[in-house]
Amino acid sequence: MTAVQDTDERPRTGKTATGRLPRSARRNQLLGAAEEVFVAQGYHAAAMDDIAERAGVSKPVLYQHFPGKLELYLALLDKHCDALVEAIRTALEATTDNKLRVLATTEAYFAYVAAESGAFRLVFESDLTNESAVRERVEAVTRATATLVSKVIAEDTDLPEEEAMLLAVGVCGLCQITARFWLAQGSSIPKDEAVRLVSSLSWRGLKGFPMHGGDTAAH
């Protein structure tokens, strides 16, 4: 395939050609278009032609940045896995009050799932989990988020690291599964109320574990 410059892009219907973009800007544009297509259609039904059309570029331009559909999907998966980990990190670092940490962590999961893009589906509802590279990334984001939570549990209680990690996986799993259920049911409960209910459930369980020195986690 001969190199095709970004100036060979096709304008989207009703729009004029945008001309050459810096490589990073073009990559972000293509990722945005791919995200819309993958979220709407899933990996298997999506085609590179669809993504190029959505981005308003020729398919050779798309292949300049991503050698194939899988590489494009993995780039998006990395982006959104990193975003979730960073959201949980920010939530935990926002306060030293453990009850508020649980609330903020729950809110982070609900905000992630409720985002208009629907990109959480690439992480938690992928139709490509039989692909090892996808499965590894999904497992890695589960470990990374749980590790952040487990460090707080281990630091504030007398629990060994293995038990703190088990509890953290439970907390994170509760948050993401209930958030997805809440969204799938039409979000009939206001998000703030749903977050309060789920964080209260988590907190009622966690606060019973003793703090270092014999106090409870509620202190």
PDB file of C-alpha atoms in Angstrom:
ATOM      1  CA  MET A   1       0.000   0.000   0.000  1.00  0.00           C
ATOM      2  CA  THR A   2       1.444   3.387  -0.929  1.00  0.00           C
ATOM      3  CA  ALA A   3       1.517   6.159   1.619  1.00  0.00           C
ATOM      4  CA  VAL A   4      -1.532   8.369   1.522  1.00  0.00           C
ATOM      5  CA  GLN A   5      -1.282  11.797   3.075  1.00  0.00           C
ATOM      6  CA  ASP A   6      -3.886  13.095   5.517  1.00  0.00           C
ATOM      7  CA  THR A   7      -4.901  15.629   2.875  1.00  0.00           C
ATOM      8  CA  ASP A   8      -6.526  12.713   1.000  1.00  0.00           C
ATOM      9  CA  GLU A   9      -9.298  12.505   3.571  1.00  0.00           C
ATOM     10  CA  ARG A  10     -12.922  12.529   2.518  1.00  0.00           C
ATOM     11  CA  PRO A  11     -15.201  15.158   3.995  1.00  0.00           C
ATOM     12  CA  ARG A  12     -18.137  13.825   5.999  1.00  0.00           C
ATOM     13  CA  THR A  13     -21.524  14.377   4.470  1.00  0.00           C
ATOM     14  CA  GLY A  14     -22.473  18.035   4.697  1.00  0.00           C
ATOM     15  CA  LYS A  15     -19.018  19.080   5.881  1.00  0.00           C
ATOM     16  CA  THR A  16     -15.934  20.423   4.142  1.00  0.00           C
ATOM     17  CA  ALA A  17     -12.522  18.808   4.358  1.00  0.00           C
ATOM     18  CA  THR A  18     -10.576  19.824   7.462  1.00  0.00           C
ATOM     19  CA  GLY A  19      -7.130  19.622   5.854  1.00  0.00           C
ATOM     20  CA  ARG A  20      -3.985  18.237   7.436  1.00  0.00           C
ATOM     21  CA  LEU A  21      -3.969  17.801  11.209  1.00  0.00           C
ATOM     22  CA  PRO A  22      -0.951  17.254  13.466  1.00  0.00           C
ATOM     23  CA  ARG A  23      -0.387  13.538  13.961  1.00  0.00           C
ATOM     24  CA  SER A  24      -1.511  13.561  17.604  1.00  0.00           C
ATOM     25  CA  ALA A  25      -4.686  15.465  16.732  1.00  0.00           C
ATOM     26  CA  ARG A  26      -5.429  13.084  13.868  1.00  0.00           C
ATOM     27  CA  ARG A  27      -4.904  10.093  16.168  1.00  0.00           C
ATOM     28  CA  ASN A  28      -7.326  11.532  18.719  1.00  0.00           C
ATOM     29  CA  GLN A  29      -9.866  12.188  15.972  1.00  0.00           C
ATOM     30  CA  LEU A  30      -9.618   8.597  14.783  1.00  0.00           C
ATOM     31  CA  LEU A  31      -9.875   7.240  18.316  1.00  0.00           C
ATOM     32  CA  GLY A  32     -13.003   9.311  18.871  1.00  0.00           C
ATOM     33  CA  ALA A  33     -14.607   7.980  15.718  1.00  0.00           C
ATOM     34  CA  ALA A  34     -13.598   4.411  16.536  1.00  0.00           C
ATOM     35  CA  GLU A  35     -15.016   4.742  20.037  1.00  0.00           C
ATOM     36  CA  GLU A  36     -18.414   5.730  18.662  1.00  0.00           C
ATOM     37  CA  VAL A  37     -18.444   2.801  16.246  1.00  0.00           C
ATOM     38  CA  PHE A  38     -17.177   0.163  18.686  1.00  0.00           C
ATOM     39  CA  VAL A  39     -19.579   1.246  21.438  1.00  0.00           C
ATOM     40  CA  ALA A  40     -22.540   1.219  19.049  1.00  0.00           C
ATOM     41  CA  GLN A  41     -21.713  -1.950  17.111  1.00  0.00           C
ATOM     42  CA  GLY A  42     -19.264  -3.970  19.181  1.00  0.00           C
ATOM     43  CA  TYR A  43     -15.899  -5.162  17.916  1.00  0.00           C
ATOM     44  CA  HIS A  44     -17.025  -7.907  15.589  1.00  0.00           C
ATOM     45  CA  ALA A  45     -19.700  -5.915  13.754  1.00  0.00           C
ATOM     46  CA  ALA A  46     -17.548  -2.804  13.381  1.00  0.00           C
ATOM     47  CA  ALA A  47     -15.545  -2.342  10.184  1.00  0.00           C
ATOM     48  CA  MET A  48     -12.588  -0.118   9.441  1.00  0.00           C
ATOM     49  CA  ASP A  49     -14.656   1.341   6.604  1.00  0.00           C
ATOM     50  CA  ASP A  50     -17.253   2.448   9.171  1.00  0.00           C
ATOM     51  CA  ILE A  51     -14.596   4.077  11.345  1.00  0.00           C
ATOM     52  CA  ALA A  52     -12.963   5.871   8.440  1.00  0.00           C
ATOM     53  CA  GLU A  53     -16.356   7.118   7.298  1.00  0.00           C
ATOM     54  CA  ARG A  54     -17.215   8.327  10.795  1.00  0.00           C
ATOM     55  CA  ALA A  55     -13.868  10.142  11.029  1.00  0.00           C
ATOM     56  CA  GLY A  56     -14.243  11.640   7.553  1.00  0.00           C
ATOM     57  CA  VAL A  57     -10.968  10.208   6.266  1.00  0.00           C
ATOM     58  CA  SER A  58      -9.935   7.669   3.675  1.00  0.00           C
ATOM     59  CA  LYS A  59      -9.216   4.173   4.937  1.00  0.00           C
ATOM     60  CA  PRO A  60      -5.501   4.404   4.007  1.00  0.00           C
ATOM     61  CA  VAL A  61      -5.222   7.411   6.346  1.00  0.00           C
ATOM     62  CA  LEU A  62      -6.714   5.307   9.127  1.00  0.00           C
ATOM     63  CA  TYR A  63      -4.166   2.576   8.447  1.00  0.00           C
ATOM     64  CA  GLN A  64      -1.341   5.103   8.671  1.00  0.00           C
ATOM     65  CA  HIS A  65      -2.115   5.433  12.368  1.00  0.00           C
ATOM     66  CA  PHE A  66      -3.383   1.954  13.249  1.00  0.00           C
ATOM     67  CA  PRO A  67      -2.261  -1.174  11.386  1.00  0.00           C
ATOM     68  CA  GLY A  68      -5.518  -3.004  12.067  1.00  0.00           C
ATOM     69  CA  LYS A  69      -8.848  -3.070  13.858  1.00  0.00           C
ATOM     70  CA  LEU A  70      -7.482  -4.916  16.891  1.00  0.00           C
ATOM     71  CA  GLU A  71      -4.698  -2.374  17.435  1.00  0.00           C
ATOM     72  CA  LEU A  72      -7.256   0.411  17.254  1.00  0.00           C
ATOM     73  CA  TYR A  73      -9.504  -1.346  19.765  1.00  0.00           C
ATOM     74  CA  LEU A  74      -6.592  -1.972  22.146  1.00  0.00           C
ATOM     75  CA  ALA A  75      -5.553   1.671  21.991  1.00  0.00           C
ATOM     76  CA  LEU A  76      -9.064   2.655  23.075  1.00  0.00           C
ATOM     77  CA  LEU A  77      -9.102   0.005  25.760  1.00  0.00           C
ATOM     78  CA  ASP A  78      -5.808   1.277  27.177  1.00  0.00           C
ATOM     79  CA  LYS A  79      -7.160   4.827  27.200  1.00  0.00           C
ATOM     80  CA  HIS A  80     -10.317   3.972  29.098  1.00  0.00           C
ATOM     81  CA  CYS A  81      -8.680   1.536  31.499  1.00  0.00           C
ATOM     82  CA  ASP A  82      -6.162   4.239  32.415  1.00  0.00           C
ATOM     83  CA  ALA A  83      -9.000   6.727  32.875  1.00  0.00           C
ATOM     84  CA  LEU A  84     -10.773   4.461  35.366  1.00  0.00           C
ATOM     85  CA  VAL A  85      -7.622   3.808  37.377  1.00  0.00           C
ATOM     86  CA  GLU A  86      -6.907   7.522  37.534  1.00  0.00           C
ATOM     87  CA  ALA A  87     -10.497   8.262  38.606  1.00  0.00           C
ATOM     88  CA  ILE A  88     -10.231   5.806  41.506  1.00  0.00           C
ATOM     89  CA  ARG A  89      -6.821   7.154  42.497  1.00  0.00           C
ATOM     90  CA  THR A  90      -8.197  10.695  42.544  1.00  0.00           C
ATOM     91  CA  ALA A  91     -11.212   9.619  44.598  1.00  0.00           C
ATOM     92  CA  LEU A  92      -9.057   7.954  47.243  1.00  0.00           C
ATOM     93  CA  GLU A  93      -6.619  10.843  47.466  1.00  0.00           C
ATOM     94  CA  ALA A  94      -9.343  13.488  47.736  1.00  0.00           C
ATOM     95  CA  THR A  95      -9.843  12.915  51.475  1.00  0.00           C
ATOM     96  CA  THR A  96      -8.484  11.022  54.484  1.00  0.00           C
ATOM     97  CA  ASP A  97     -11.995  10.347  55.799  1.00  0.00           C
ATOM     98  CA  ASN A  98     -12.654   6.678  55.075  1.00  0.00           C
ATOM     99  CA  LYS A  99     -16.417   7.019  54.775  1.00  0.00           C
ATOM    100  CA  LEU A 100     -15.964   9.791  52.222  1.00  0.00           C
ATOM    101  CA  ARG A 101     -13.367   7.675  50.412  1.00  0.00           C
ATOM    102  CA  VAL A 102     -15.957   4.930  49.958  1.00  0.00           C
ATOM    103  CA  LEU A 103     -18.485   7.495  48.732  1.00  0.00           C
ATOM    104  CA  ALA A 104     -15.991   9.062  46.310  1.00  0.00           C
ATOM    105  CA  THR A 105     -14.916   5.675  44.952  1.00  0.00           C
ATOM    106  CA  THR A 106     -18.520   4.661  44.368  1.00  0.00           C
ATOM    107  CA  GLU A 107     -19.208   7.995  42.673  1.00  0.00           C
ATOM    108  CA  ALA A 108     -16.180   7.492  40.421  1.00  0.00           C
ATOM    109  CA  TYR A 109     -17.539   4.158  39.163  1.00  0.00           C
ATOM    110  CA  PHE A 110     -21.025   5.545  38.583  1.00  0.00           C
ATOM    111  CA  ALA A 111     -19.636   8.582  36.748  1.00  0.00           C
ATOM    112  CA  TYR A 112     -17.476   6.310  34.597  1.00  0.00           C
ATOM    113  CA  VAL A 113     -20.430   4.110  33.651  1.00  0.00           C
ATOM    114  CA  ALA A 114     -22.825   7.022  33.196  1.00  0.00           C
ATOM    115  CA  ALA A 115     -20.534   8.938  30.814  1.00  0.00           C
ATOM    116  CA  GLU A 116     -22.317   9.844  27.600  1.00  0.00           C
ATOM    117  CA  SER A 117     -19.749   8.087  25.431  1.00  0.00           C
ATOM    118  CA  GLY A 118     -20.666   4.664  26.823  1.00  0.00           C
ATOM    119  CA  ALA A 119     -16.972   3.750  26.635  1.00  0.00           C
ATOM    120  CA  PHE A 120     -17.266   1.642  29.807  1.00  0.00           C
ATOM    121  CA  ARG A 121     -18.748  -1.036  27.546  1.00  0.00           C
ATOM    122  CA  LEU A 122     -15.339  -1.511  25.925  1.00  0.00           C
ATOM    123  CA  VAL A 123     -13.918  -2.421  29.339  1.00  0.00           C
ATOM    124  CA  PHE A 124     -16.735  -4.231  31.147  1.00  0.00           C
ATOM    125  CA  GLU A 125     -18.944  -5.499  28.315  1.00  0.00           C
ATOM    126  CA  SER A 126     -16.506  -6.264  25.528  1.00  0.00           C
ATOM    127  CA  ASP A 127     -17.456  -8.853  22.923  1.00  0.00           C
ATOM    128  CA  LEU A 128     -13.759  -9.629  22.462  1.00  0.00           C
ATOM    129  CA  THR A 129     -12.792 -11.174  25.795  1.00  0.00           C
ATOM    130  CA  ASN A 130     -11.704 -14.339  23.969  1.00  0.00           C
ATOM    131  CA  GLU A 131      -8.770 -12.265  22.693  1.00  0.00           C
ATOM    132  CA  SER A 132      -5.921 -12.601  25.200  1.00  0.00           C
ATOM    133  CA  ALA A 133      -4.720  -9.017  24.780  1.00  0.00           C
ATOM    134  CA  VAL A 134      -8.192  -7.716  25.674  1.00  0.00           C
ATOM    135  CA  ARG A 135      -8.652 -10.143  28.549  1.00  0.00           C
ATOM    136  CA  GLU A 136      -5.273  -9.202  30.008  1.00  0.00           C
ATOM    137  CA  ARG A 137      -6.144  -5.506  29.972  1.00  0.00           C
ATOM    138  CA  VAL A 138      -9.526  -6.050  31.608  1.00  0.00           C
ATOM    139  CA  GLU A 139      -7.943  -8.205  34.300  1.00  0.00           C
ATOM    140  CA  ALA A 140      -5.192  -5.618  34.766  1.00  0.00           C
ATOM    141  CA  VAL A 141      -7.618  -2.750  35.354  1.00  0.00           C
ATOM    142  CA  THR A 142      -9.483  -4.885  37.906  1.00  0.00           C
ATOM    143  CA  ARG A 143      -6.223  -5.555  39.731  1.00  0.00           C
ATOM    144  CA  ALA A 144      -5.057  -1.954  39.498  1.00  0.00           C
ATOM    145  CA  THR A 145      -8.238  -0.419  40.910  1.00  0.00           C
ATOM    146  CA  ALA A 146      -8.515  -3.051  43.631  1.00  0.00           C
ATOM    147  CA  THR A 147      -4.859  -2.557  44.560  1.00  0.00           C
ATOM    148  CA  LEU A 148      -5.453   1.154  45.118  1.00  0.00           C
ATOM    149  CA  VAL A 149      -8.387   0.393  47.418  1.00  0.00           C
ATOM    150  CA  SER A 150      -6.612  -2.472  49.175  1.00  0.00           C
ATOM    151  CA  LYS A 151      -3.657  -0.263  50.113  1.00  0.00           C
ATOM    152  CA  VAL A 152      -6.004   2.053  51.996  1.00  0.00           C
ATOM    153  CA  ILE A 153      -7.705  -0.883  53.728  1.00  0.00           C
ATOM    154  CA  ALA A 154      -4.390  -2.485  54.662  1.00  0.00           C
ATOM    155  CA  GLU A 155      -2.921   0.800  55.915  1.00  0.00           C
ATOM    156  CA  ASP A 156      -5.926   1.599  58.097  1.00  0.00           C
ATOM    157  CA  THR A 157      -6.693  -1.846  59.522  1.00  0.00           C
ATOM    158  CA  ASP A 158      -4.883  -4.829  60.962  1.00  0.00           C
ATOM    159  CA  LEU A 159      -5.831  -6.992  58.003  1.00  0.00           C
ATOM    160  CA  PRO A 160      -3.076  -8.770  56.049  1.00  0.00           C
ATOM    161  CA  GLU A 161      -2.544  -7.675  52.467  1.00  0.00           C
ATOM    162  CA  GLU A 162      -4.252 -10.738  50.975  1.00  0.00           C
ATOM    163  CA  GLU A 163      -7.438 -10.145  52.957  1.00  0.00           C
ATOM    164  CA  ALA A 164      -7.387  -6.420  52.221  1.00  0.00           C
ATOM    165  CA  MET A 165      -7.091  -7.209  48.497  1.00  0.00           C
ATOM    166  CA  LEU A 166     -10.034  -9.615  48.652  1.00  0.00           C
ATOM    167  CA  LEU A 167     -12.199  -6.961  50.295  1.00  0.00           C
ATOM    168  CA  ALA A 168     -11.050  -4.367  47.762  1.00  0.00           C
ATOM    169  CA  VAL A 169     -12.019  -6.588  44.831  1.00  0.00           C
ATOM    170  CA  GLY A 170     -15.422  -6.961  46.456  1.00  0.00           C
ATOM    171  CA  VAL A 171     -15.843  -3.207  46.879  1.00  0.00           C
ATOM    172  CA  CYS A 172     -14.806  -2.459  43.293  1.00  0.00           C
ATOM    173  CA  GLY A 173     -16.939  -5.266  41.901  1.00  0.00           C
ATOM    174  CA  LEU A 174     -19.952  -4.045  43.855  1.00  0.00           C
ATOM    175  CA  CYS A 175     -19.483  -0.532  42.511  1.00  0.00           C
ATOM    176  CA  GLN A 176     -19.096  -1.383  38.830  1.00  0.00           C
ATOM    177  CA  ILE A 177     -21.788  -4.079  38.708  1.00  0.00           C
ATOM    178  CA  THR A 178     -24.392  -1.970  40.507  1.00  0.00           C
ATOM    179  CA  ALA A 179     -23.517   1.044  38.359  1.00  0.00           C
ATOM    180  CA  ARG A 180     -24.043  -0.986  35.181  1.00  0.00           C
ATOM    181  CA  PHE A 181     -27.303  -2.442  36.525  1.00  0.00           C
ATOM    182  CA  TRP A 182     -28.481   1.060  37.475  1.00  0.00           C
ATOM    183  CA  LEU A 183     -27.786   2.306  33.952  1.00  0.00           C
ATOM    184  CA  ALA A 184     -29.361  -0.730  32.270  1.00  0.00           C
ATOM    185  CA  GLN A 185     -32.544  -0.276  34.300  1.00  0.00           C
ATOM    186  CA  GLY A 186     -32.970   3.208  32.913  1.00  0.00           C
ATOM    187  CA  SER A 187     -31.425   5.171  35.782  1.00  0.00           C
ATOM    188  CA  SER A 188     -34.826   5.461  37.459  1.00  0.00           C
ATOM    189  CA  ILE A 189     -33.098   6.170  40.766  1.00  0.00           C
ATOM    190  CA  PRO A 190     -31.252   9.521  40.705  1.00  0.00           C
ATOM    191  CA  LYS A 191     -27.525   8.936  40.399  1.00  0.00           C
ATOM    192  CA  ASP A 192     -26.655  10.696  43.665  1.00  0.00           C
ATOM    193  CA  GLU A 193     -29.155   8.530  45.525  1.00  0.00           C
ATOM    194  CA  ALA A 194     -27.891   5.356  43.853  1.00  0.00           C
ATOM    195  CA  VAL A 195     -24.336   6.268  44.813  1.00  0.00           C
ATOM    196  CA  ARG A 196     -25.405   6.930  48.403  1.00  0.00           C
ATOM    197  CA  LEU A 197     -27.180   3.571  48.668  1.00  0.00           C
ATOM    198  CA  VAL A 198     -24.291   1.543  47.258  1.00  0.00           C
ATOM    199  CA  SER A 199     -21.601   3.390  49.224  1.00  0.00           C
ATOM    200  CA  SER A 200     -23.661   2.924  52.408  1.00  0.00           C
ATOM    201  CA  LEU A 201     -23.705  -0.809  51.794  1.00  0.00           C
ATOM    202  CA  SER A 202     -19.930  -0.893  51.325  1.00  0.00           C
ATOM    203  CA  TRP A 203     -19.292   1.326  54.317  1.00  0.00           C
ATOM    204  CA  ARG A 204     -21.484  -0.730  56.667  1.00  0.00           C
ATOM    205  CA  GLY A 205     -19.281  -3.711  55.934  1.00  0.00           C
ATOM    206  CA  LEU A 206     -15.910  -1.980  56.008  1.00  0.00           C
ATOM    207  CA  LYS A 207     -16.402   0.125  59.114  1.00  0.00           C
ATOM    208  CA  GLY A 208     -16.552  -2.928  61.350  1.00  0.00           C
ATOM    209  CA  PHE A 209     -12.919  -3.813  60.785  1.00  0.00           C
ATOM    210  CA  PRO A 210     -10.621  -2.511  63.530  1.00  0.00           C
ATOM    211  CA  MET A 211      -8.258   0.335  62.851  1.00  0.00           C
ATOM    212  CA  HIS A 212      -4.631   0.161  63.934  1.00  0.00           C
ATOM    213  CA  GLY A 213      -4.573   0.669  67.677  1.00  0.00           C
ATOM    214  CA  GLY A 214      -7.980  -0.931  68.228  1.00  0.00           C
ATOM    215  CA  ASP A 215     -10.311   1.809  66.967  1.00  0.00           C
ATOM    216  CA  THR A 216     -12.889   1.060  64.305  1.00  0.00           C
ATOM    217  CA  ALA A 217     -12.675   2.209  60.715  1.00  0.00           C
ATOM    218  CA  ALA A 218     -15.498   4.649  61.392  1.00  0.00           C
ATOM    219  CA  HIS A 219     -13.012   6.650  63.454  1.00  0.00           C
TER     220      HIS A 219
END
